[in-house]
mmCIF file with all atom_site columns, C-alpha atoms in Angstrom:
data_model
loop_
_atom_site.group_PDB
_atom_site.id
_atom_site.type_symbol
_atom_site.label_atom_id
_atom_site.label_alt_id
_atom_site.label_comp_id
_atom_site.label_asym_id
_atom_site.label_entity_id
_atom_site.label_seq_id
_atom_site.pdbx_PDB_ins_code
_atom_site.Cartn_x
_atom_site.Cartn_y
_atom_site.Cartn_z
_atom_site.occupancy
_atom_site.B_iso_or_equiv
_atom_site.pdbx_formal_charge
_atom_site.auth_seq_id
_atom_site.auth_comp_id
_atom_site.auth_asym_id
_atom_site.auth_atom_id
_atom_site.pdbx_PDB_model_num
ATOM 1   C CA . ASN A 1 1   ? 0.000  0.000   0.000   1.00 0.00 ? 128 ASN A CA 1
ATOM 2   C CA . SER A 1 2   ? 2.847  2.393   0.777   1.00 0.00 ? 129 SER A CA 1
ATOM 3   C CA . ILE A 1 3   ? 4.251  1.960   -2.740  1.00 0.00 ? 130 ILE A CA 1
ATOM 4   C CA . LYS A 1 4   ? 0.888  2.812   -4.371  1.00 0.00 ? 131 LYS A CA 1
ATOM 5   C CA . TYR A 1 5   ? 0.605  5.891   -2.175  1.00 0.00 ? 132 TYR A CA 1
ATOM 6   C CA . TYR A 1 6   ? 4.079  7.089   -3.143  1.00 0.00 ? 133 TYR A CA 1
ATOM 7   C CA . GLU A 1 7   ? 3.505  6.373   -6.842  1.00 0.00 ? 134 GLU A CA 1
ATOM 8   C CA . ASN A 1 8   ? 0.377  8.548   -6.827  1.00 0.00 ? 135 ASN A CA 1
ATOM 9   C CA . TYR A 1 9   ? 2.102  11.255  -4.799  1.00 0.00 ? 136 TYR A CA 1
ATOM 10  C CA . ILE A 1 10  ? 5.196  11.214  -6.994  1.00 0.00 ? 137 ILE A CA 1
ATOM 11  C CA . ALA A 1 11  ? 3.169  11.482  -10.189 1.00 0.00 ? 138 ALA A CA 1
ATOM 12  C CA . SER A 1 12  ? 2.067  14.904  -8.946  1.00 0.00 ? 139 SER A CA 1
ATOM 13  C CA . LEU A 1 13  ? 5.649  16.095  -8.337  1.00 0.00 ? 140 LEU A CA 1
ATOM 14  C CA . GLU A 1 14  ? 7.085  15.900  -11.847 1.00 0.00 ? 141 GLU A CA 1
ATOM 15  C CA . SER A 1 15  ? 7.980  19.327  -13.165 1.00 0.00 ? 142 SER A CA 1
ATOM 16  C CA . ASN A 1 16  ? 9.629  20.601  -16.329 1.00 0.00 ? 143 ASN A CA 1
ATOM 17  C CA . GLU A 1 17  ? 13.078 20.090  -14.840 1.00 0.00 ? 144 GLU A CA 1
ATOM 18  C CA . GLN A 1 18  ? 12.751 17.639  -11.956 1.00 0.00 ? 145 GLN A CA 1
ATOM 19  C CA . ILE A 1 19  ? 11.584 14.055  -11.638 1.00 0.00 ? 146 ILE A CA 1
ATOM 20  C CA . VAL A 1 20  ? 11.243 11.544  -8.819  1.00 0.00 ? 147 VAL A CA 1
ATOM 21  C CA . ILE A 1 21  ? 13.010 8.183   -8.727  1.00 0.00 ? 148 ILE A CA 1
ATOM 22  C CA . THR A 1 22  ? 11.506 5.580   -6.367  1.00 0.00 ? 149 THR A CA 1
ATOM 23  C CA . PHE A 1 23  ? 13.472 2.488   -5.397  1.00 0.00 ? 150 PHE A CA 1
ATOM 24  C CA . GLU A 1 24  ? 11.543 -0.614  -4.300  1.00 0.00 ? 151 GLU A CA 1
ATOM 25  C CA . PHE A 1 25  ? 13.174 -3.524  -2.459  1.00 0.00 ? 152 PHE A CA 1
ATOM 26  C CA . ASP A 1 26  ? 11.325 -6.696  -1.480  1.00 0.00 ? 153 ASP A CA 1
ATOM 27  C CA . GLY A 1 27  ? 7.890  -5.048  -1.771  1.00 0.00 ? 154 GLY A CA 1
ATOM 28  C CA . SER A 1 28  ? 8.715  -1.866  0.200   1.00 0.00 ? 155 SER A CA 1
ATOM 29  C CA . VAL A 1 29  ? 9.904  1.622   -0.630  1.00 0.00 ? 156 VAL A CA 1
ATOM 30  C CA . TYR A 1 30  ? 13.687 1.562   -0.214  1.00 0.00 ? 157 TYR A CA 1
ATOM 31  C CA . ASN A 1 31  ? 14.639 5.089   -1.301  1.00 0.00 ? 158 ASN A CA 1
ATOM 32  C CA . ILE A 1 32  ? 13.103 8.130   -3.022  1.00 0.00 ? 159 ILE A CA 1
ATOM 33  C CA . GLN A 1 33  ? 15.122 10.828  -4.783  1.00 0.00 ? 160 GLN A CA 1
ATOM 34  C CA . MET A 1 34  ? 14.180 13.988  -6.658  1.00 0.00 ? 161 MET A CA 1
ATOM 35  C CA . ILE A 1 35  ? 16.678 14.710  -9.447  1.00 0.00 ? 162 ILE A CA 1
ATOM 36  C CA . ASN A 1 36  ? 17.007 16.862  -12.529 1.00 0.00 ? 163 ASN A CA 1
ATOM 37  C CA . LYS A 1 37  ? 15.872 15.214  -15.773 1.00 0.00 ? 164 LYS A CA 1
ATOM 38  C CA . GLY A 1 38  ? 18.679 13.447  -17.606 1.00 0.00 ? 165 GLY A CA 1
ATOM 39  C CA . ASN A 1 39  ? 20.753 12.793  -14.493 1.00 0.00 ? 166 ASN A CA 1
ATOM 40  C CA . THR A 1 40  ? 21.899 9.531   -12.939 1.00 0.00 ? 167 THR A CA 1
ATOM 41  C CA . VAL A 1 41  ? 21.293 8.541   -9.319  1.00 0.00 ? 168 VAL A CA 1
ATOM 42  C CA . ALA A 1 42  ? 23.248 6.758   -6.632  1.00 0.00 ? 169 ALA A CA 1
ATOM 43  C CA . VAL A 1 43  ? 21.741 4.654   -3.875  1.00 0.00 ? 170 VAL A CA 1
ATOM 44  C CA . THR A 1 44  ? 23.200 2.366   -1.231  1.00 0.00 ? 171 THR A CA 1
ATOM 45  C CA . THR A 1 45  ? 23.232 -1.228  -2.458  1.00 0.00 ? 172 THR A CA 1
ATOM 46  C CA . PRO A 1 46  ? 20.919 -3.427  -0.371  1.00 0.00 ? 173 PRO A CA 1
ATOM 47  C CA . THR A 1 47  ? 22.665 -6.074  1.689   1.00 0.00 ? 174 THR A CA 1
ATOM 48  C CA . SER A 1 48  ? 22.196 -9.633  0.458   1.00 0.00 ? 175 SER A CA 1
ATOM 49  C CA . THR A 1 49  ? 21.641 -12.510 2.855   1.00 0.00 ? 176 THR A CA 1
ATOM 50  C CA . ASP A 1 50  ? 21.568 -16.272 2.368   1.00 0.00 ? 177 ASP A CA 1
ATOM 51  C CA . TYR A 1 51  ? 17.828 -15.960 1.770   1.00 0.00 ? 178 TYR A CA 1
ATOM 52  C CA . ILE A 1 52  ? 17.382 -12.701 -0.150  1.00 0.00 ? 179 ILE A CA 1
ATOM 53  C CA . VAL A 1 53  ? 20.068 -12.084 -2.757  1.00 0.00 ? 180 VAL A CA 1
ATOM 54  C CA . PHE A 1 54  ? 20.207 -8.663  -4.418  1.00 0.00 ? 181 PHE A CA 1
ATOM 55  C CA . ASN A 1 55  ? 21.088 -9.046  -8.125  1.00 0.00 ? 182 ASN A CA 1
ATOM 56  C CA . GLY A 1 56  ? 20.779 -5.434  -9.294  1.00 0.00 ? 183 GLY A CA 1
ATOM 57  C CA . TRP A 1 57  ? 18.238 -2.726  -10.109 1.00 0.00 ? 184 TRP A CA 1
ATOM 58  C CA . LYS A 1 58  ? 15.613 -3.019  -12.846 1.00 0.00 ? 185 LYS A CA 1
ATOM 59  C CA . VAL A 1 59  ? 13.506 -0.557  -14.775 1.00 0.00 ? 186 VAL A CA 1
ATOM 60  C CA . GLY A 1 60  ? 10.712 -2.610  -16.300 1.00 0.00 ? 187 GLY A CA 1
ATOM 61  C CA . ASP A 1 61  ? 12.325 -5.923  -17.267 1.00 0.00 ? 188 ASP A CA 1
ATOM 62  C CA . GLU A 1 62  ? 15.793 -4.479  -17.877 1.00 0.00 ? 189 GLU A CA 1
ATOM 63  C CA . ILE A 1 63  ? 18.666 -4.546  -15.383 1.00 0.00 ? 190 ILE A CA 1
ATOM 64  C CA . ILE A 1 64  ? 20.262 -1.102  -15.352 1.00 0.00 ? 191 ILE A CA 1
ATOM 65  C CA . ASP A 1 65  ? 23.601 0.369   -14.337 1.00 0.00 ? 192 ASP A CA 1
ATOM 66  C CA . LEU A 1 66  ? 22.853 3.296   -12.025 1.00 0.00 ? 193 LEU A CA 1
ATOM 67  C CA . GLU A 1 67  ? 26.167 4.946   -12.885 1.00 0.00 ? 194 GLU A CA 1
ATOM 68  C CA . THR A 1 68  ? 25.204 5.339   -16.559 1.00 0.00 ? 195 THR A CA 1
ATOM 69  C CA . TYR A 1 69  ? 21.393 5.170   -16.716 1.00 0.00 ? 196 TYR A CA 1
ATOM 70  C CA . SER A 1 70  ? 19.909 8.580   -17.540 1.00 0.00 ? 197 SER A CA 1
ATOM 71  C CA . PHE A 1 71  ? 16.468 9.196   -15.994 1.00 0.00 ? 198 PHE A CA 1
ATOM 72  C CA . VAL A 1 72  ? 14.094 11.410  -17.993 1.00 0.00 ? 199 VAL A CA 1
ATOM 73  C CA . GLU A 1 73  ? 10.747 10.848  -16.222 1.00 0.00 ? 200 GLU A CA 1
ATOM 74  C CA . ASN A 1 74  ? 9.356  9.727   -12.872 1.00 0.00 ? 201 ASN A CA 1
ATOM 75  C CA . THR A 1 75  ? 10.620 6.157   -12.584 1.00 0.00 ? 202 THR A CA 1
ATOM 76  C CA . LYS A 1 76  ? 10.137 3.191   -10.286 1.00 0.00 ? 203 LYS A CA 1
ATOM 77  C CA . VAL A 1 77  ? 13.348 1.165   -9.944  1.00 0.00 ? 204 VAL A CA 1
ATOM 78  C CA . VAL A 1 78  ? 12.793 -2.319  -8.537  1.00 0.00 ? 205 VAL A CA 1
ATOM 79  C CA . ALA A 1 79  ? 15.391 -4.562  -6.932  1.00 0.00 ? 206 ALA A CA 1
ATOM 80  C CA . ASP A 1 80  ? 15.949 -7.819  -8.808  1.00 0.00 ? 207 ASP A CA 1
ATOM 81  C CA . ILE A 1 81  ? 15.973 -10.392 -6.011  1.00 0.00 ? 208 ILE A CA 1
ATOM 82  C CA . THR A 1 82  ? 16.615 -14.099 -5.777  1.00 0.00 ? 209 THR A CA 1
ATOM 83  C CA . TYR A 1 83  ? 14.779 -15.764 -2.907  1.00 0.00 ? 210 TYR A CA 1
ATOM 84  C CA . ASN A 1 84  ? 16.255 -18.825 -1.202  1.00 0.00 ? 211 ASN A CA 1
ATOM 85  C CA . TYR A 1 85  ? 14.645 -21.155 1.306   1.00 0.00 ? 212 TYR A CA 1
ATOM 86  C CA . ASP A 1 86  ? 15.708 -23.674 3.943   1.00 0.00 ? 213 ASP A CA 1
ATOM 87  C CA . VAL A 1 87  ? 15.037 -27.281 2.992   1.00 0.00 ? 214 VAL A CA 1
ATOM 88  C CA . ILE A 1 88  ? 15.462 -29.813 5.785   1.00 0.00 ? 215 ILE A CA 1
ATOM 89  C CA . PHE A 1 89  ? 15.257 -33.597 5.592   1.00 0.00 ? 216 PHE A CA 1
ATOM 90  C CA . LYS A 1 90  ? 14.452 -35.306 8.897   1.00 0.00 ? 217 LYS A CA 1
ATOM 91  C CA . VAL A 1 91  ? 14.595 -38.898 10.074  1.00 0.00 ? 218 VAL A CA 1
ATOM 92  C CA . ASP A 1 92  ? 12.696 -39.441 13.339  1.00 0.00 ? 219 ASP A CA 1
ATOM 93  C CA . GLU A 1 93  ? 12.822 -35.688 14.105  1.00 0.00 ? 220 GLU A CA 1
ATOM 94  C CA . ASN A 1 94  ? 16.630 -35.599 13.661  1.00 0.00 ? 221 ASN A CA 1
ATOM 95  C CA . VAL A 1 95  ? 18.087 -33.468 10.864  1.00 0.00 ? 222 VAL A CA 1
ATOM 96  C CA . TYR A 1 96  ? 19.473 -35.844 8.245   1.00 0.00 ? 223 TYR A CA 1
ATOM 97  C CA . ASN A 1 97  ? 20.290 -33.222 5.569   1.00 0.00 ? 224 ASN A CA 1
ATOM 98  C CA . SER A 1 98  ? 19.791 -29.495 5.144   1.00 0.00 ? 225 SER A CA 1
ATOM 99  C CA . GLN A 1 99  ? 20.307 -27.168 2.208   1.00 0.00 ? 226 GLN A CA 1
ATOM 100 C CA . ILE A 1 100 ? 19.423 -23.721 0.951   1.00 0.00 ? 227 ILE A CA 1
ATOM 101 C CA . VAL A 1 101 ? 17.451 -23.902 -2.298  1.00 0.00 ? 228 VAL A CA 1
ATOM 102 C CA . GLU A 1 102 ? 16.642 -21.080 -4.718  1.00 0.00 ? 229 GLU A CA 1
ATOM 103 C CA . LYS A 1 103 ? 12.928 -20.352 -5.154  1.00 0.00 ? 230 LYS A CA 1
ATOM 104 C CA . ASN A 1 104 ? 11.230 -22.523 -7.809  1.00 0.00 ? 231 ASN A CA 1
ATOM 105 C CA . ASN A 1 105 ? 14.172 -24.940 -7.936  1.00 0.00 ? 232 ASN A CA 1
ATOM 106 C CA . CYS A 1 106 ? 14.111 -28.500 -6.662  1.00 0.00 ? 233 CYS A CA 1
ATOM 107 C CA . PRO A 1 107 ? 16.292 -29.710 -3.792  1.00 0.00 ? 234 PRO A CA 1
ATOM 108 C CA . ILE A 1 108 ? 19.102 -32.202 -4.210  1.00 0.00 ? 235 ILE A CA 1
ATOM 109 C CA . VAL A 1 109 ? 17.754 -35.518 -2.976  1.00 0.00 ? 236 VAL A CA 1
ATOM 110 C CA . PRO A 1 110 ? 20.046 -36.929 -0.275  1.00 0.00 ? 237 PRO A CA 1
ATOM 111 C CA . ALA A 1 111 ? 21.055 -40.582 -0.135  1.00 0.00 ? 238 ALA A CA 1
ATOM 112 C CA . ASN A 1 112 ? 18.300 -42.809 1.212   1.00 0.00 ? 239 ASN A CA 1
ATOM 113 C CA . PRO A 1 113 ? 18.518 -43.077 4.989   1.00 0.00 ? 240 PRO A CA 1
ATOM 114 C CA . THR A 1 114 ? 18.652 -46.465 6.681   1.00 0.00 ? 241 THR A CA 1
ATOM 115 C CA . LYS A 1 115 ? 16.995 -47.624 9.867   1.00 0.00 ? 242 LYS A CA 1
ATOM 116 C CA . ASP A 1 116 ? 17.397 -51.080 11.372  1.00 0.00 ? 243 ASP A CA 1
ATOM 117 C CA . GLY A 1 117 ? 14.280 -53.164 10.953  1.00 0.00 ? 244 GLY A CA 1
ATOM 118 C CA . TYR A 1 118 ? 12.676 -50.798 8.448   1.00 0.00 ? 245 TYR A CA 1
ATOM 119 C CA . GLU A 1 119 ? 12.531 -50.194 4.704   1.00 0.00 ? 246 GLU A CA 1
ATOM 120 C CA . PHE A 1 120 ? 12.795 -46.602 3.442   1.00 0.00 ? 247 PHE A CA 1
ATOM 121 C CA . ASP A 1 121 ? 9.718  -45.648 1.361   1.00 0.00 ? 248 ASP A CA 1
ATOM 122 C CA . GLY A 1 122 ? 10.532 -42.022 0.525   1.00 0.00 ? 249 GLY A CA 1
ATOM 123 C CA . TRP A 1 123 ? 9.957  -38.473 1.747   1.00 0.00 ? 250 TRP A CA 1
ATOM 124 C CA . THR A 1 124 ? 6.767  -36.677 2.780   1.00 0.00 ? 251 THR A CA 1
ATOM 125 C CA . VAL A 1 125 ? 5.830  -33.092 3.577   1.00 0.00 ? 252 VAL A CA 1
ATOM 126 C CA . ASP A 1 126 ? 2.331  -33.871 4.880   1.00 0.00 ? 253 ASP A CA 1
ATOM 127 C CA . ASN A 1 127 ? 3.126  -36.990 6.956   1.00 0.00 ? 254 ASN A CA 1
ATOM 128 C CA . VAL A 1 128 ? 0.876  -39.028 4.628   1.00 0.00 ? 255 VAL A CA 1
ATOM 129 C CA . ASN A 1 129 ? 1.904  -38.992 0.972   1.00 0.00 ? 256 ASN A CA 1
ATOM 130 C CA . VAL A 1 130 ? 5.351  -39.934 -0.311  1.00 0.00 ? 257 VAL A CA 1
ATOM 131 C CA . ILE A 1 131 ? 6.412  -37.438 -2.989  1.00 0.00 ? 258 ILE A CA 1
ATOM 132 C CA . ASP A 1 132 ? 9.079  -37.159 -5.674  1.00 0.00 ? 259 ASP A CA 1
ATOM 133 C CA . VAL A 1 133 ? 11.462 -34.671 -4.074  1.00 0.00 ? 260 VAL A CA 1
ATOM 134 C CA . SER A 1 134 ? 13.480 -34.288 -7.290  1.00 0.00 ? 261 SER A CA 1
ATOM 135 C CA . SER A 1 135 ? 10.511 -32.617 -9.010  1.00 0.00 ? 262 SER A CA 1
ATOM 136 C CA . ASN A 1 136 ? 9.081  -30.708 -6.025  1.00 0.00 ? 263 ASN A CA 1
ATOM 137 C CA . GLN A 1 137 ? 9.723  -26.986 -6.640  1.00 0.00 ? 264 GLN A CA 1
ATOM 138 C CA . ILE A 1 138 ? 10.521 -25.031 -3.494  1.00 0.00 ? 265 ILE A CA 1
ATOM 139 C CA . THR A 1 139 ? 8.474  -21.888 -2.788  1.00 0.00 ? 266 THR A CA 1
ATOM 140 C CA . SER A 1 140 ? 8.914  -21.654 0.993   1.00 0.00 ? 267 SER A CA 1
ATOM 141 C CA . ASN A 1 141 ? 10.919 -23.181 3.834   1.00 0.00 ? 268 ASN A CA 1
ATOM 142 C CA . THR A 1 142 ? 10.242 -26.916 3.596   1.00 0.00 ? 269 THR A CA 1
ATOM 143 C CA . ILE A 1 143 ? 10.690 -29.911 5.900   1.00 0.00 ? 270 ILE A CA 1
ATOM 144 C CA . TYR A 1 144 ? 10.711 -33.407 4.430   1.00 0.00 ? 271 TYR A CA 1
ATOM 145 C CA . LYS A 1 145 ? 10.253 -36.371 6.756   1.00 0.00 ? 272 LYS A CA 1
ATOM 146 C CA . ALA A 1 146 ? 11.443 -39.896 6.027   1.00 0.00 ? 273 ALA A CA 1
ATOM 147 C CA . VAL A 1 147 ? 8.747  -42.546 5.682   1.00 0.00 ? 274 VAL A CA 1
ATOM 148 C CA . PHE A 1 148 ? 9.636  -46.112 6.645   1.00 0.00 ? 275 PHE A CA 1
ATOM 149 C CA . THR A 1 149 ? 7.793  -49.432 6.597   1.00 0.00 ? 276 THR A CA 1
ATOM 150 C CA . LYS A 1 150 ? 8.434  -51.936 9.394   1.00 0.00 ? 277 LYS A CA 1
ATOM 151 C CA . LEU A 1 151 ? 10.159 -55.164 8.298   1.00 0.00 ? 278 LEU A CA 1
ATOM 152 C CA . HIS A 1 152 ? 9.521  -58.551 9.877   1.00 0.00 ? 279 HIS A CA 1
ATOM 153 C CA . THR A 1 153 ? 11.714 -61.616 9.678   1.00 0.00 ? 280 THR A CA 1
ATOM 154 C CA . VAL A 1 154 ? 9.850  -64.903 9.251   1.00 0.00 ? 281 VAL A CA 1
ATOM 155 C CA . THR A 1 155 ? 11.802 -68.110 9.697   1.00 0.00 ? 282 THR A CA 1
ATOM 156 C CA . PHE A 1 156 ? 10.432 -71.520 8.751   1.00 0.00 ? 283 PHE A CA 1
ATOM 157 C CA . ILE A 1 157 ? 11.971 -74.312 10.861  1.00 0.00 ? 284 ILE A CA 1
ATOM 158 C CA . TYR A 1 158 ? 11.166 -77.984 10.443  1.00 0.00 ? 285 TYR A CA 1
ATOM 159 C CA . GLU A 1 159 ? 12.736 -80.637 12.655  1.00 0.00 ? 286 GLU A CA 1
ATOM 160 C CA . ASP A 1 160 ? 15.254 -78.128 13.996  1.00 0.00 ? 287 ASP A CA 1
ATOM 161 C CA . ILE A 1 161 ? 16.425 -77.211 10.479  1.00 0.00 ? 288 ILE A CA 1
ATOM 162 C CA . THR A 1 162 ? 15.886 -73.711 9.078   1.00 0.00 ? 289 THR A CA 1
ATOM 163 C CA . ARG A 1 163 ? 14.137 -74.229 5.766   1.00 0.00 ? 290 ARG A CA 1
ATOM 164 C CA . SER A 1 164 ? 13.558 -70.571 4.789   1.00 0.00 ? 291 SER A CA 1
ATOM 165 C CA . THR A 1 165 ? 14.038 -67.074 6.169   1.00 0.00 ? 292 THR A CA 1
ATOM 166 C CA . GLN A 1 166 ? 12.115 -64.211 4.615   1.00 0.00 ? 293 GLN A CA 1
ATOM 167 C CA . THR A 1 167 ? 11.996 -60.501 5.285   1.00 0.00 ? 294 THR A CA 1
ATOM 168 C CA . ILE A 1 168 ? 8.436  -59.230 4.897   1.00 0.00 ? 295 ILE A CA 1
ATOM 169 C CA . THR A 1 169 ? 7.196  -55.641 4.927   1.00 0.00 ? 296 THR A CA 1
ATOM 170 C CA . ASN A 1 170 ? 4.484  -54.767 7.398   1.00 0.00 ? 297 ASN A CA 1
ATOM 171 C CA . GLY A 1 171 ? 1.049  -55.877 6.161   1.00 0.00 ? 298 GLY A CA 1
ATOM 172 C CA . ASN A 1 172 ? 2.343  -58.491 3.717   1.00 0.00 ? 299 ASN A CA 1
ATOM 173 C CA . TYR A 1 173 ? 2.536  -62.269 4.043   1.00 0.00 ? 300 TYR A CA 1
ATOM 174 C CA . ALA A 1 174 ? 5.403  -64.719 3.942   1.00 0.00 ? 301 ALA A CA 1
ATOM 175 C CA . THR A 1 175 ? 5.554  -67.125 1.029   1.00 0.00 ? 302 THR A CA 1
ATOM 176 C CA . SER A 1 176 ? 5.008  -70.719 2.037   1.00 0.00 ? 303 SER A CA 1
ATOM 177 C CA . THR A 1 177 ? 7.909  -73.061 1.766   1.00 0.00 ? 304 THR A CA 1
ATOM 178 C CA . SER A 1 178 ? 7.884  -76.772 1.058   1.00 0.00 ? 305 SER A CA 1
ATOM 179 C CA . VAL A 1 179 ? 9.391  -79.357 3.313   1.00 0.00 ? 306 VAL A CA 1
ATOM 180 C CA . ASP A 1 180 ? 11.146 -82.255 1.599   1.00 0.00 ? 307 ASP A CA 1
ATOM 181 C CA . ASN A 1 181 ? 11.306 -85.593 3.479   1.00 0.00 ? 308 ASN A CA 1
#
């Protein structure tokens, strides 16, 4: 809302000789300057962080060089920003892997975790559905949780001799084995 207010206010300030340059960073007014038409402007470069990376200033869709760009009318200059997000992979509430991922990119899938007595099924963000992490575009901080299925060992013994040992996932059945005389 503050940007709309300033845009309307600034439109009323343009004169024959002077214009107003408004700088916007991350959705807020960053700086406003009144200059003579045809001049360049200087402004303090915003500080980048791991999560908001300043790439330069844009007028429309074009990145500009403030040292050489000549302003001839009221202009809104917008910061070109890359947004990054935390992506965390957890196994039983313990951090297994963490990374910072650029907005709309997919995370790097870590090696499958192991857990004694369980089979790894994949990763979930909703504690229900296993998803394909390699095609899941990141648009906010994201936590993936490992999904495992319990394994059971079934051993068939006949006359003190082990005839078959099978590892079965939870909810499935062992395959019968024959006993030769």
